Amino acid sequence: MGSVDRRILKTREAIKKAFFELMAQKDFESITVQLISERANLNRGTFYLHYLDKFDLLDKCIEEQFNELLRVCAAQGHDQTHVPTFESLLSTTEYFEEHFLFYSCMLNSKGMPSFRDRMHQLMVEGIRDQLNMDDINKGLNKEILVQFMASAIVGIVEWWIYNKMPVPASELARELWALLERNQIHK
Amino acid sequence: MGSVDRRILKTREAIKKAFFELMAQKDFESITVQLISERANLNRGTFYLHYLDKFDLLDKCIEEQFNELLRVCAAQGHDQTHVPTFESLLSTTEYFEEHFLFYSCMLNSKGMPSFRDRMHQLMVEGIRDQLNMDDINKGLNKEILVQFMASAIVGIVEWWIYNKMPVPASELARELWALLERNQIHK
DNA sequence: GCAACTGTGTTGATTAATGAACAGTCGCAG
DNA sequence: CTGCGACTGTTCATTAATCAACACAGTTGC
């Protein structure tokens, strides 16, 4: 799959770059396809060769970002189960740090109420697969614990991003690790 | 003439950018068309649609840079004669400061003996047009004075660039102004 | 109301960029 | 010497990007 025409990759990169730059300046609804095309320095028609409209572009950007996130989360677990280790947790907080701009835009922007939901859903599915119901979790409803943890984790990330990362990624990872430990999400 | 196809401008920019980045790393002779194309992220064939070879590219880059230099030098003199003012002199030293990387590459590189000559020639022509032979210059051979000043000025610039700009642009401009004053190049 | 704008999404003819070939030159190690 | 790898300069068919045009939908302001 490395055989996509160079021009296509370059064009898509330029569009996404322009889009993110604009997202950092103004809110989603006031961004137009025209603006994106101008900033990306390409013809407006070219935009429509790759995306249906700006909503489709946003969708694909989020999709891509989430795939990257999942890749980082699972970077350790290879053919093992995807139960997190402290290392994978640290990679993940560092990933958020690195993509601060993106998540900051998405979580802050009033025009993006759906983003938080999608992230929450992603987390629910991730945790549902990983949670083991032994020992201290016996007698609890699993789905309730899943929802509880997902909301908590998304909330923490949201807080961290929204407050411009008031603690370093490493500390956040340590704190999260302790919280996961207490709730039996890891080994 | 703003009606050149976008793709052409983008491609040429990418090629020049890649070329300058490589010039900052290695000397001219060890740079290949292949390397430039890879770094610019375009097909090698595309390179030959715009330039004959790497020498032609270098030539056009120098030409372009010199045009920019002339534009800055003459920025003041509009429909007046191009006799320099202190302001235009300052713009010029600031121009060199801004394009430090380019001139540093060109003047340092052993593979570029011709560059100093071209710059010298540019200066000779510029001065020849501006020098007024009144007052204290009476009785002197004009062409000798031109050559004298051109060498002196190029030498100063060379020294300044070569030694990584040991004094700020503003000071260099002041010093040069004093030297030009003494030699009646300005009003 | 409706005229002037601004942005949309689509069209078609044209042109530039692409990748994959090619034969040729050059330096160099076996 | 000789084959080998790296780079050159050029070709060709294919594909993507371009520009200018289009009809259309919403907003704004007179």
mmCIF file with all atom_site columns, C-alpha atoms (C1' of nucleotides) in Angstrom, chain A residues 5 7-8 11 41-44 46 50, chain D residues 14-23:
data_model
loop_
_atom_site.group_PDB
_atom_site.id
_atom_site.type_symbol
_atom_site.label_atom_id
_atom_site.label_alt_id
_atom_site.label_comp_id
_atom_site.label_asym_id
_atom_site.label_entity_id
_atom_site.label_seq_id
_atom_site.pdbx_PDB_ins_code
_atom_site.Cartn_x
_atom_site.Cartn_y
_atom_site.Cartn_z
_atom_site.occupancy
_atom_site.B_iso_or_equiv
_atom_site.pdbx_formal_charge
_atom_site.auth_seq_id
_atom_site.auth_comp_id
_atom_site.auth_asym_id
_atom_site.auth_atom_id
_atom_site.pdbx_PDB_model_num
ATOM 1  C CA    . ASP A 1 5  ? 0.476   8.388  -6.386  1.00 0.00 ? 5  ASP A CA    1
ATOM 2  C CA    . ARG A 1 7  ? 0.383   13.839 -5.954  1.00 0.00 ? 7  ARG A CA    1
ATOM 3  C CA    . ILE A 1 8  ? -2.529  12.353 -4.042  1.00 0.00 ? 8  ILE A CA    1
ATOM 4  C CA    . THR A 1 11 ? -2.590  17.077 -1.906  1.00 0.00 ? 11 THR A CA    1
ATOM 5  C CA    . ASN A 1 41 ? -2.608  26.429 -2.286  1.00 0.00 ? 41 ASN A CA    1
ATOM 6  C CA    . LEU A 1 42 ? -4.677  24.272 -4.565  1.00 0.00 ? 42 LEU A CA    1
ATOM 7  C CA    . ASN A 1 43 ? -7.724  24.587 -6.734  1.00 0.00 ? 43 ASN A CA    1
ATOM 8  C CA    . ARG A 1 44 ? -11.061 24.281 -4.988  1.00 0.00 ? 44 ARG A CA    1
ATOM 9  C CA    . THR A 1 46 ? -9.147  19.511 -6.310  1.00 0.00 ? 46 THR A CA    1
ATOM 10 C CA    . HIS A 1 50 ? -10.711 13.870 -2.286  1.00 0.00 ? 50 HIS A CA    1
ATOM 11 C "C1'" . DT  D 2 14 ? -1.326  7.368  -17.722 1.00 0.00 ? 14 DT  D "C1'" 1
ATOM 12 C "C1'" . DT  D 2 15 ? -3.331  10.047 -14.145 1.00 0.00 ? 15 DT  D "C1'" 1
ATOM 13 C "C1'" . DA  D 2 16 ? -3.963  13.980 -11.129 1.00 0.00 ? 16 DA  D "C1'" 1
ATOM 14 C "C1'" . DA  D 2 17 ? -4.348  18.951 -10.708 1.00 0.00 ? 17 DA  D "C1'" 1
ATOM 15 C "C1'" . DT  D 2 18 ? -5.637  23.107 -12.893 1.00 0.00 ? 18 DT  D "C1'" 1
ATOM 16 C "C1'" . DC  D 2 19 ? -8.555  26.925 -14.416 1.00 0.00 ? 19 DC  D "C1'" 1
ATOM 17 C "C1'" . DA  D 2 20 ? -12.627 28.802 -15.891 1.00 0.00 ? 20 DA  D "C1'" 1
ATOM 18 C "C1'" . DA  D 2 21 ? -17.192 28.174 -16.293 1.00 0.00 ? 21 DA  D "C1'" 1
ATOM 19 C "C1'" . DC  D 2 22 ? -21.609 26.812 -14.613 1.00 0.00 ? 22 DC  D "C1'" 1
ATOM 20 C "C1'" . DA  D 2 23 ? -26.325 26.684 -12.023 1.00 0.00 ? 23 DA  D "C1'" 1
#
